[in-house]
XYZ file of C-alpha atoms in Angstrom:
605
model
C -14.918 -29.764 -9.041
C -18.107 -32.366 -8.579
C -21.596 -31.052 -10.186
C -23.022 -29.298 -6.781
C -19.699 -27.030 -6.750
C -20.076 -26.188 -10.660
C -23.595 -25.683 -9.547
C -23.241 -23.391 -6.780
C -20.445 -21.829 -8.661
C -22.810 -20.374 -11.471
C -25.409 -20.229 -9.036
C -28.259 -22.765 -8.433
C -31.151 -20.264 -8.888
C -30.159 -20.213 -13.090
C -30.612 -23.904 -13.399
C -32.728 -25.411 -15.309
C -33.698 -29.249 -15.919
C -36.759 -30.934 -17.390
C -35.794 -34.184 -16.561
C -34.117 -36.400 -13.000
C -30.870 -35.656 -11.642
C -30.686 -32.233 -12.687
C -30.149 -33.221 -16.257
C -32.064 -31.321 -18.987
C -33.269 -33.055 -22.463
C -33.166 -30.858 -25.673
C -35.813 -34.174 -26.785
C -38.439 -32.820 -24.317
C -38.063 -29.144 -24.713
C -37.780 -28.931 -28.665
C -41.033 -31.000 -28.492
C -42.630 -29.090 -26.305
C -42.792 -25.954 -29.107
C -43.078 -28.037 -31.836
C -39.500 -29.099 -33.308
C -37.747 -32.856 -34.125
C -34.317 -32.898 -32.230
C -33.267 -35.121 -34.878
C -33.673 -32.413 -37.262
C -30.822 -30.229 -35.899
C -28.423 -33.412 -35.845
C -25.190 -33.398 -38.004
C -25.282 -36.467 -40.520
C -22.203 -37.994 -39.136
C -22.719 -37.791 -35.543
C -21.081 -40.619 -33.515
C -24.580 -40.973 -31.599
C -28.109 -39.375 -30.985
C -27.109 -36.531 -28.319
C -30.184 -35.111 -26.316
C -29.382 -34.827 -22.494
C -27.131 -32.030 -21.277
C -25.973 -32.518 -17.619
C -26.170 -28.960 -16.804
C -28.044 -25.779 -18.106
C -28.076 -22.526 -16.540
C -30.142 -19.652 -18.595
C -30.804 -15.776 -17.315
C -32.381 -13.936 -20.089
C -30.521 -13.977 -23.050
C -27.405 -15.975 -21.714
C -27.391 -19.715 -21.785
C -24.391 -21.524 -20.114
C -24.285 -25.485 -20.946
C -21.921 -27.767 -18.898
C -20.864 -31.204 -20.231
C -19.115 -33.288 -17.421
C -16.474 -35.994 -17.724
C -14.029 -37.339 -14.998
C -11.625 -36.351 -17.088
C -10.660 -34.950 -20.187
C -8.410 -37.421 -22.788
C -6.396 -36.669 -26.170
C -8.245 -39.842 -27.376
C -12.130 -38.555 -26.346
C -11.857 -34.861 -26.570
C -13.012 -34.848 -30.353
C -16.209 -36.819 -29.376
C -16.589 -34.757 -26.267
C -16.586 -31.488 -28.663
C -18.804 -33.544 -30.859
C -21.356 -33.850 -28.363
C -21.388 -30.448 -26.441
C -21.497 -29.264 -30.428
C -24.911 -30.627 -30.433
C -26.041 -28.780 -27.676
C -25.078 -25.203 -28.604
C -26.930 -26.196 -32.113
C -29.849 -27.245 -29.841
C -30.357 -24.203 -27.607
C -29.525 -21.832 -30.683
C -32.964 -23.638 -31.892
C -34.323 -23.636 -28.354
C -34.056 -20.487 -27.536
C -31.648 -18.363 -29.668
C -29.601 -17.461 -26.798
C -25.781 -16.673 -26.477
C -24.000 -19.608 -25.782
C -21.256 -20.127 -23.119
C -20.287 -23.824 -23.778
C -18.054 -25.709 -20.970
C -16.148 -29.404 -20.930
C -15.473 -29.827 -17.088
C -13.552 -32.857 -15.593
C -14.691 -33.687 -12.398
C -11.797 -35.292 -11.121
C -9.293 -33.099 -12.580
C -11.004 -29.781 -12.047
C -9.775 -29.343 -15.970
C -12.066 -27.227 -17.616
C -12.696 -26.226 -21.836
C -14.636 -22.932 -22.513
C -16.153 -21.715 -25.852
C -17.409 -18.289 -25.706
C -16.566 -16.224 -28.455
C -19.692 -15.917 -30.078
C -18.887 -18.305 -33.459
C -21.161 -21.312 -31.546
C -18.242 -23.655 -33.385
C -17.000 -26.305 -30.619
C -13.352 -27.131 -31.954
C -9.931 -26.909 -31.166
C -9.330 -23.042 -32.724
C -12.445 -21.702 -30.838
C -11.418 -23.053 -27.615
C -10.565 -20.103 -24.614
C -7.052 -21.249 -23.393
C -7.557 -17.988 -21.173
C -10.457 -19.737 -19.149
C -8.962 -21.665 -16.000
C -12.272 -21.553 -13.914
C -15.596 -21.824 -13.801
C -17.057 -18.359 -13.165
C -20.240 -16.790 -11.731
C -23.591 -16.071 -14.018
C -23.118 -12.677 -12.988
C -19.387 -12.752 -14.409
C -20.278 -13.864 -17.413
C -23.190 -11.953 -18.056
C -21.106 -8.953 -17.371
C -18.215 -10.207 -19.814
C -20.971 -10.752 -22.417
C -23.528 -7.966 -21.712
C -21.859 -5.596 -19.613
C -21.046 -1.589 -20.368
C -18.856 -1.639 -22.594
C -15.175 0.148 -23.050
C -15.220 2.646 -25.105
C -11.696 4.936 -25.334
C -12.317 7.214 -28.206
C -15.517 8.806 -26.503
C -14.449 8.566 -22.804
C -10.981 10.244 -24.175
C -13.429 13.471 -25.857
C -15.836 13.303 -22.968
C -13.177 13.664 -20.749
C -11.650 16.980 -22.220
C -14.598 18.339 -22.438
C -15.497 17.752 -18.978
C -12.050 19.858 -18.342
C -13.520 22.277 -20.148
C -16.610 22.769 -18.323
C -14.958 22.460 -14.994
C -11.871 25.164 -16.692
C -15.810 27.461 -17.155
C -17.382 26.781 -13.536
C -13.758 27.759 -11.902
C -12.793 24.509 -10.706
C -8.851 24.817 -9.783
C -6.910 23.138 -12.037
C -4.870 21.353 -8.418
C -8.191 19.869 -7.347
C -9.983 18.450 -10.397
C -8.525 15.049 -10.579
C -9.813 14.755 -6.611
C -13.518 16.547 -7.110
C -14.008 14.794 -10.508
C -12.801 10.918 -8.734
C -15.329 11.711 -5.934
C -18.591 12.342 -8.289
C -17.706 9.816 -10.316
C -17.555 7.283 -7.345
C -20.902 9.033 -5.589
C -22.462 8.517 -8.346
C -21.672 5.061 -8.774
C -23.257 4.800 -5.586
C -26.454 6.327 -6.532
C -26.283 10.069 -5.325
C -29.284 11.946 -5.275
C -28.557 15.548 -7.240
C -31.187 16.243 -9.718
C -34.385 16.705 -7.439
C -36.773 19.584 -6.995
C -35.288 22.702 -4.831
C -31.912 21.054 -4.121
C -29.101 23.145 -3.064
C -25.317 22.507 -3.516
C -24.700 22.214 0.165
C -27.385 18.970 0.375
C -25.235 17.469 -3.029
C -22.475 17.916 -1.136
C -23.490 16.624 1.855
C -24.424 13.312 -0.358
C -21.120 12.803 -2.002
C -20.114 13.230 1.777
C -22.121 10.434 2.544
C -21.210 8.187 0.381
C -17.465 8.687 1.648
C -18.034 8.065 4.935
C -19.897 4.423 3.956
C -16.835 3.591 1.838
C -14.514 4.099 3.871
C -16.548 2.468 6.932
C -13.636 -0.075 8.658
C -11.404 1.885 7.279
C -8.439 2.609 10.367
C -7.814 5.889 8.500
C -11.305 6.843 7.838
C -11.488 9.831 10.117
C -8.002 11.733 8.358
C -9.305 10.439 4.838
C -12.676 12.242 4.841
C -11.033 15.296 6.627
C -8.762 15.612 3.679
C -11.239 15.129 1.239
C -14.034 17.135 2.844
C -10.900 20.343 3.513
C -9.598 20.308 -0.041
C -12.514 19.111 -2.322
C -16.107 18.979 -1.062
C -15.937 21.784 1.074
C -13.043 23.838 -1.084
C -14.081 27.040 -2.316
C -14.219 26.270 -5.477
C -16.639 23.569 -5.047
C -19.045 25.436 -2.528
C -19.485 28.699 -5.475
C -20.980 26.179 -7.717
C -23.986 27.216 -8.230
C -26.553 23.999 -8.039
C -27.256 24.079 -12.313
C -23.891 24.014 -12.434
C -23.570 20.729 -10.237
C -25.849 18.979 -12.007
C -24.634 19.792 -15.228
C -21.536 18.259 -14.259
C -22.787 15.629 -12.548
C -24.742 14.883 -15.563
C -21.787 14.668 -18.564
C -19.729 12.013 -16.148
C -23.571 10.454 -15.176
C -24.017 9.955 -19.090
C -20.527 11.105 -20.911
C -18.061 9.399 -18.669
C -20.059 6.078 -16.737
C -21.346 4.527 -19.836
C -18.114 4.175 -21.173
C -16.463 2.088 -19.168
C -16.810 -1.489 -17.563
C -14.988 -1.565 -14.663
C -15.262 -5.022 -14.168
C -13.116 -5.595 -17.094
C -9.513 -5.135 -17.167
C -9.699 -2.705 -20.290
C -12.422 -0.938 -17.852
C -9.927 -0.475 -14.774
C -7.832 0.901 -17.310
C -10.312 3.379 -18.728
C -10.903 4.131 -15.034
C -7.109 5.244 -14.970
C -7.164 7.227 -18.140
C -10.041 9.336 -16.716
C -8.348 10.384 -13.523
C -4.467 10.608 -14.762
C -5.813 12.885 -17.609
C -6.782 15.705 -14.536
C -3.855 15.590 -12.918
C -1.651 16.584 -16.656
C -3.545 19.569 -15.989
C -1.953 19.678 -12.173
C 0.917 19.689 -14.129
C 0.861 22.745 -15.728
C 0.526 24.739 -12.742
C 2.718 22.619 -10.790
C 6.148 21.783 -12.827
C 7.581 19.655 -9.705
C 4.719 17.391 -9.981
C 6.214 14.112 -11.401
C 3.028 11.891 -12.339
C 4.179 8.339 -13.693
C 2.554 8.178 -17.050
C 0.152 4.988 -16.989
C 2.028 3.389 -20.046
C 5.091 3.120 -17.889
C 4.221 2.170 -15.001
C 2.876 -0.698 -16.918
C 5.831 -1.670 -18.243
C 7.249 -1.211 -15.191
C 4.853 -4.042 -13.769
C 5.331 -6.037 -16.946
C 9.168 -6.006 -16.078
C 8.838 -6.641 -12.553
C 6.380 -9.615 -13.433
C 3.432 -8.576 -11.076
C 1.428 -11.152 -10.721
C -1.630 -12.547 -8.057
C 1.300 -13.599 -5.434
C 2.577 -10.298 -5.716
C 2.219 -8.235 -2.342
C 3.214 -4.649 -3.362
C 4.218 -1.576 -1.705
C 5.316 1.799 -2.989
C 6.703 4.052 -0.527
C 6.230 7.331 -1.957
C 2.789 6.471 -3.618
C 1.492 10.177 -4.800
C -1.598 9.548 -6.467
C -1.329 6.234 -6.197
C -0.725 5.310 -9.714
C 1.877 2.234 -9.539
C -0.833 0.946 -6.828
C -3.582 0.967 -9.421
C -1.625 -0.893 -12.079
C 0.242 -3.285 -9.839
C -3.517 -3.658 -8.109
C -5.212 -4.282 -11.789
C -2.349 -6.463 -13.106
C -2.104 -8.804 -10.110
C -6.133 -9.367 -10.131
C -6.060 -10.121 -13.683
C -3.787 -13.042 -13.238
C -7.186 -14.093 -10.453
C -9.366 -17.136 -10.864
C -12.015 -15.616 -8.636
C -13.616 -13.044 -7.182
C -12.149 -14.116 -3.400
C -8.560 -14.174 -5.328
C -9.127 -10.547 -6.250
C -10.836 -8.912 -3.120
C -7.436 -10.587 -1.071
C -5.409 -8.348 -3.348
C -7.203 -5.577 -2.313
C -7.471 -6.288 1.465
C -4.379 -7.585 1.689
C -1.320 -7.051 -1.013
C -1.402 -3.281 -1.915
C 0.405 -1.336 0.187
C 1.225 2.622 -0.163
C 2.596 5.243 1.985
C 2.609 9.154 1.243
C 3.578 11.964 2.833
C 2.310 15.225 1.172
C -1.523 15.709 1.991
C -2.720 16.960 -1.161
C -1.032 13.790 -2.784
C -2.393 11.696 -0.343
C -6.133 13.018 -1.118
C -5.264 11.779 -4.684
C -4.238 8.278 -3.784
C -7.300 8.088 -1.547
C -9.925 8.723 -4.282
C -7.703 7.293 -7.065
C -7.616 3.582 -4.442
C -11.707 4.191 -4.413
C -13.009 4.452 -8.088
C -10.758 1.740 -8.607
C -12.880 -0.442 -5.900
C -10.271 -0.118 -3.092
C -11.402 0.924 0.441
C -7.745 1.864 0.499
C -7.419 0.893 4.210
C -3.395 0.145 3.485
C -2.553 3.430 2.194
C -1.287 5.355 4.968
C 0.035 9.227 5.141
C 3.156 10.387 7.225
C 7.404 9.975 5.913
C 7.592 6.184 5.104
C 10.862 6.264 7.295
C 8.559 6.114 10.054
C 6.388 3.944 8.895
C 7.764 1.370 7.386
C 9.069 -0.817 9.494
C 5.267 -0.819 10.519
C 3.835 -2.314 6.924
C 6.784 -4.544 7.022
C 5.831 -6.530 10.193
C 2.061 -7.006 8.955
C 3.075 -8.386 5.432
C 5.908 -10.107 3.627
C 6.759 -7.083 1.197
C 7.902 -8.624 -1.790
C 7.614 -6.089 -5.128
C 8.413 -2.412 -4.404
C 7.522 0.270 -6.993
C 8.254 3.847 -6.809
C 9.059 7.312 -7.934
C 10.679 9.132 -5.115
C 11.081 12.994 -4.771
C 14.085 13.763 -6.550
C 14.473 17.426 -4.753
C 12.908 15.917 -1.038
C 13.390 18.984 1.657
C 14.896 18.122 5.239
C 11.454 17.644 6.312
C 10.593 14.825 4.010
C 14.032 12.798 4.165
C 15.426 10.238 6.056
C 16.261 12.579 9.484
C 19.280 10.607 9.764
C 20.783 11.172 6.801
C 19.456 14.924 6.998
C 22.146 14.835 10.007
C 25.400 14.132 7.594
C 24.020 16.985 5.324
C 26.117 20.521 5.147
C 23.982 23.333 6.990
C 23.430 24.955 3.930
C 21.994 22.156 1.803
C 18.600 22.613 1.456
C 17.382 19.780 -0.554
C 18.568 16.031 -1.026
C 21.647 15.620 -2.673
C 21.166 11.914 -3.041
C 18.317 12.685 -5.673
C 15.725 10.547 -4.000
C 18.248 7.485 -4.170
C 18.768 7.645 -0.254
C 14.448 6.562 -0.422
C 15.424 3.713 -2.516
C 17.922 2.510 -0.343
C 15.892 2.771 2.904
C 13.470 0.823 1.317
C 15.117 -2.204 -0.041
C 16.727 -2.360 3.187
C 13.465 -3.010 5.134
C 11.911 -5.340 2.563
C 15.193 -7.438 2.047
C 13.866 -9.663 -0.588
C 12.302 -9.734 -3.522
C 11.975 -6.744 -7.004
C 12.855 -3.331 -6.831
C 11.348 -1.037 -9.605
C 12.197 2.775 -9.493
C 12.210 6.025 -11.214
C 15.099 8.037 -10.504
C 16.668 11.053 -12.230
C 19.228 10.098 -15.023
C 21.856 11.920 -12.565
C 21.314 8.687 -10.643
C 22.793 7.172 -13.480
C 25.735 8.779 -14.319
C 26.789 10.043 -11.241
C 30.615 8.875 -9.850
C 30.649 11.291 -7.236
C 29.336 12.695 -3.875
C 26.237 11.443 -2.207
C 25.021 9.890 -5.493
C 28.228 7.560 -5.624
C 27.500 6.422 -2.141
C 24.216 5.149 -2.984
C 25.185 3.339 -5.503
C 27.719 1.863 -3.839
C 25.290 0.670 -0.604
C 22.832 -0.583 -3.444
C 25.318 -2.793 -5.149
C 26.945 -4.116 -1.485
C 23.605 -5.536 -1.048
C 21.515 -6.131 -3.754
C 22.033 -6.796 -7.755
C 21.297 -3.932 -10.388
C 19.629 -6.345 -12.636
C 18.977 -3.728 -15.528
C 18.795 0.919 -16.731
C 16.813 1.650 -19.103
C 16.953 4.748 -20.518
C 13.471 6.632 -20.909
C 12.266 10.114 -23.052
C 13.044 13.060 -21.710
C 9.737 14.595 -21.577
C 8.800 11.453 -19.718
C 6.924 14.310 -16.991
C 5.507 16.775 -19.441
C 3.460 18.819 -18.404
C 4.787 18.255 -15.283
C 8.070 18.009 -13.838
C 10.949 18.484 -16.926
C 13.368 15.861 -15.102
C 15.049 13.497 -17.412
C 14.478 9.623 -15.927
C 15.601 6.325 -16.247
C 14.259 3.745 -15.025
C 16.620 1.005 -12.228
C 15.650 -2.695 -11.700
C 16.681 -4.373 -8.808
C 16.953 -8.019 -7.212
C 16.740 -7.425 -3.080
C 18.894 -9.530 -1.289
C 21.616 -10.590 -3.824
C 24.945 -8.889 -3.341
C 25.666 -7.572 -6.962
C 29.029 -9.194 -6.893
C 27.469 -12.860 -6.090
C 24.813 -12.596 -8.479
C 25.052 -15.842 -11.284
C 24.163 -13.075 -13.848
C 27.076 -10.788 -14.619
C 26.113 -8.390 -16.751
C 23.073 -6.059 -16.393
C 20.859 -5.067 -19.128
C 20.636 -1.505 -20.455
C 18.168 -0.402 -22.679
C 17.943 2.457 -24.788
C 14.405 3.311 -24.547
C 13.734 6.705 -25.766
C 10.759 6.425 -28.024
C 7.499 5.606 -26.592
C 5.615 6.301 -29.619
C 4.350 9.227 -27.745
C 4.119 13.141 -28.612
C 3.819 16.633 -27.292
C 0.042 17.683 -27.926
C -1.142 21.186 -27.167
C -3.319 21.036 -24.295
C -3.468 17.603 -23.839
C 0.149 16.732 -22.460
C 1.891 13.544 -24.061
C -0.574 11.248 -26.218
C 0.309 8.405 -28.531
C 1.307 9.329 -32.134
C -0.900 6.555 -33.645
C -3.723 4.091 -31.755
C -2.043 0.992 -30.692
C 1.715 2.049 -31.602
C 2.968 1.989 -27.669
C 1.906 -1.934 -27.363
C 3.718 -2.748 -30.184
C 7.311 -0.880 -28.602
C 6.374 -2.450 -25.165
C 6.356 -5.269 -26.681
C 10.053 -4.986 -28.625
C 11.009 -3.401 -25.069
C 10.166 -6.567 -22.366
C 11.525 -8.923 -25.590
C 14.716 -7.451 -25.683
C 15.343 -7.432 -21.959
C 13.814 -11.038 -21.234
C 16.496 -12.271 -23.388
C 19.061 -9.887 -22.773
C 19.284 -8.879 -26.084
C 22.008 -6.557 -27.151
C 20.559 -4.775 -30.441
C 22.624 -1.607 -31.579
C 20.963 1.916 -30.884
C 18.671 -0.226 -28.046
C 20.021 -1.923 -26.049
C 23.213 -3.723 -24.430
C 24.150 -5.912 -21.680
C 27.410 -4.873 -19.670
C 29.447 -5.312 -16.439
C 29.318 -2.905 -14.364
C 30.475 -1.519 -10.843
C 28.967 1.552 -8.182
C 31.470 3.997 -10.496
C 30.525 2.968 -13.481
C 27.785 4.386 -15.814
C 24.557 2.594 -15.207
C 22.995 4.142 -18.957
C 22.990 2.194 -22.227
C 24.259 5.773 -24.084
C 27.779 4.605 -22.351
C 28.273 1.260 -23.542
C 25.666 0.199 -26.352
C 26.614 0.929 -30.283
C 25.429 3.444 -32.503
C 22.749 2.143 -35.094
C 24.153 4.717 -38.203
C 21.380 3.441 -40.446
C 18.570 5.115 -38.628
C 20.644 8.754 -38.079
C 19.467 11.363 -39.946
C 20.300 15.148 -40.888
C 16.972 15.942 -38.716
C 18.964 14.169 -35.755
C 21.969 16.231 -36.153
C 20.749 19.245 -36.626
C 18.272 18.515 -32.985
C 21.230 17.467 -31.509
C 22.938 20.914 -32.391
C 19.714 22.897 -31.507
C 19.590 21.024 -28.158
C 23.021 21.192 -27.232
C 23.056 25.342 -27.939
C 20.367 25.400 -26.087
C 21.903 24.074 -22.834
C 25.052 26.316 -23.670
C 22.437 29.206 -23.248
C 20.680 28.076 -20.272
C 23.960 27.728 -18.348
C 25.555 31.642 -19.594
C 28.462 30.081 -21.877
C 26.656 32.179 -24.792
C 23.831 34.706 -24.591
C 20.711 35.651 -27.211
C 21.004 38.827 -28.688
């Protein structure tokens, strides 16, 4: 990277020199108000700095950029030396915060100091930093709205609350409350004199339809969203105080708190809108939203990354398109890096409407025009997104109960006349889909019967799975993985496509025992983490243990296995006796009387 690319990089309009060649001398400026150069020199400096190659200011942000054809072990100390002297310079000059870059021309090597300290050393240096980014990216690193998860998280009930008060449905909140928050991103007009509802509505309307513009779906998007949210019921007996008023908690409660430009902010984003649909949940128990904290593990496992090209298959809301969306841009250099992954390497296909809706709006806050998110039975379309892209990551959470309507129609054929829903358990989706994509990772949610079974239409899949592609690792999750929603106990199946499971160089697969999140039950508020900061610290135990193939008693164990075989870490791994308990006993005896009532062997009295 020469000097006119670092300069057009940052941006030529923030440069500023005082002297030829684009160069600017701390000499000339300190003199100009005053002030000795000299002055601000360290004693033992190699020799009298003054000339920076390149300065770029906006306001309060001052980026300096020392070039070198290269950057050597045996001149990097006097390098730091030097662009030392110019950070102690502008602090003088102007007082500024400093970004302070070491670029080699020929190398395109770059060194970035930016934490604030002003120190130019070895421990302050940003290994993270692999390009040279735009003022604008910096200034919203440095300056931007910042993240803030404790308020958003009480904002956020309390915006349930209010909508719970103005009779928003419960089914529809994740959808109304995505589409103010991106309307008003876009600047809607609510809080004039003698508005109505019907003209805020018509905004947010709007402001869809401009979204969406180039969208191939556009039309069937903004007919679901205008059917079952803008133009719902619900939404059309708000009265207009009560539209602005919530308009006005996410305008100042909700916005403020969260940078979306950030990946903590995309994450916030995700917080916001999941939290609704726990309250789907309660009046929907088949709903099975992915909690956020798996599906990033689930990406983590999977190793999404900015070559991934993704596609779930039975994408709901659209949450494993978000994550694997967020992940794969945060491994970016640049801005063109991350607006491919958008166009380009997310891929989602649902089939209810109502879910579909979701993914839509969840895709749009998130910055997505969503144009590769299609509805209809991904057995039809699939072989569609598979000639436009090389599919190489699948994630997904099939229906575990799918009716005829929404299975493979011919499988539905080999089913008895009188079953009714899919016996496979959603594994006959998984199937279908590795089969299309071939190559690559398979990631999936299916219900713990999936597991276990030896038997039936469950066996078979297993069986087809294995003939053609390696079961690389089962991990056992909680069992209130769902709650509020759906009370299926899930594990979670890795796959490599393409690799008969008999051929693969790795024997054994990997099962983990991964039971304890570090989350809880809360009253109203569906699972939350016991204590801030506790679930990183288990994800992190959790990817360590399977990188390595760990076998650790009462987590985890690696083990052989075949299509009849138990693919769960309860049927091979040992018992860890030291962390057993009375309390576990006695839950084990509650639980297991409990089942022995649910299925008639005893009865309450």
């Amino acid at each position: 990277m020469d000097r006119y690319e670092i300069i057009n990089r940052i941006g030529a309009e923030f440069l500023k020199s005082n002297i030829e060649n684009g160069e600017f001398s701390y000499a000339k400026a300190l003199k100009n108000i005053g002030k000795n150069h000299i002055d601000y020199m360290s004693d033992d400096a190699k020799r009298k700095y003054k000339d920076i190659d390149l300065r770029f200011v906006e306001g309060n942000l001052t980026i300096l950029v020392e070039t070198k054809q290269h950057i050597t072990n045996g001149n990097l100390l006097g390098d730091m030396e030097q662009l030392q002297h110019y950070v102690y310079f502008e602090k003088e000059l102007t007082g500024n915060k400093v970004i302070a870059i070491l670029a080699a021309t020929q190398t395109n090597e770059i060194m970035v100091w930016q934490d604030g300290s002003d120190i130019i050393d070895d421990v302050h240096y940003d290994r993270s930093q692999r390009v040279i980014k735009s003022m604008e990216e910096y200034k919203n690193i440095h300056f931007g709205t910042r993240n803030d998860k404790i308020s958003l998280v009480e904002n956020t009930n309390e915006l349930n609350e209010l909508l719970h008060q103005y009779g928003i449905n419960e089914g529809i909140r994740s959808q109304f409350v995505g589409t103010c928050l991106l309307a008003l991103k876009y600047d809607l007009a609510y809080d004039y004199p003698r508005v109505t509802s019907g003209q805020i509505r018509e905004g947010i309307q709007e402001i869809l339809e401009d979204l969406l513009d180039g969208d191939l779906n556009k039309a069937r998007k903004l007919v679901i969203l205008k059917d079952n949210v803008i133009d719902s019921q619900d939404v059309r007996d708000l009265k207009v105080d009560e539209f602005q008023h919530i308009l006005r908690d996410i305008e100042n409660k909700i916005i403020p708190y969260i940078n979306e430009k950030s990946t903590m902010g995309q994450d916030l984003l995700n917080l916001f809108f999941t939290t609704f649909n726990k309250y789907v949940g309660k009046a929907d128990k088949n709903q099975a939203f992915t909690p956020d904290h798996i599906v990033h593990f689930m990406c983590n496992v999977i190793g999404i990354n900015r070559h991934s090209i993704v596609l779930d298959p039975c994408c709901g809301s659209g949450a494993f398109l978000v994550r694997a969306m967020t992940e794969a841009m945060d491994d970016c250099d640049t801005d063109e890096e991350r607006e491919n992954i958008k166009k380009n390497q997310i891929f989602g296909i649902e089939f209810e409407e109502k879910a579909y809706g979701l993914s839509t709006t969840n895709m749009l806050i998130h910055g997505d025009g969503n144009s590769n998110v299609l509805q209809g039975s991904c057995f039809d379309l699939l072989d569609d997104v598979v000639e436009k892209t090389k599919i190489n990551t699948i994630l997904m959470n099939p229906p575990y109960n799918a009716q005829r309507k929404h299975s493979n129609p011919k499988y539905v054929e080999t089913w008895k006349t009188t079953t009714k829903q899919d016996p496979s358990k959603g594994f006959h989706f998984v199937y279908e889909a590795a089969k299309k994509i071939k190559t690559g990772k398979l990631a999936v949610l299916l219900p713990t019967q999936c597991a276990i079974g030896n038997s039936g239409d469950v066996k078979l899949f297993k069986r087809k799975m294995l003939e053609e592609h390696t079961l690389d690792a089962v991990f056992s999750l909680p069992i209130d993985i769902f709650h509020p929603g759906a009370s299926a106990s899930a594990c979670c199946m890795i796959f490599n496509l393409g690799m008969r499971h008999e051929n693969s160089p790795i024997k054994e697969t990997f099962f983990g025992y991964f039971k304890d999140d570090g989350y809880e039950k809360r009253k109203n508020l569906g699972r939350m983490e016991r204590e801030d900061g506790l679930w990183r610290k288990i994800e992190e135990e959790w990817l360590t243990l399977y990188f390595n193939r760990e076998s650790k008693a009462g987590m985890s164990v690696t083990k052989k296995v075949k299509a009849n075989d138990e693919w769960l870490a309860e049927a091979y791994m040992q018992t860890d006796y030291d962390k057993l308990s009375y309390n576990d006993f006695q839950k084990n005896i509650n639980n297991y009387l409990s089942y022995l009532v649910k299925i008639g062997e005893i009865y309450e009295e």
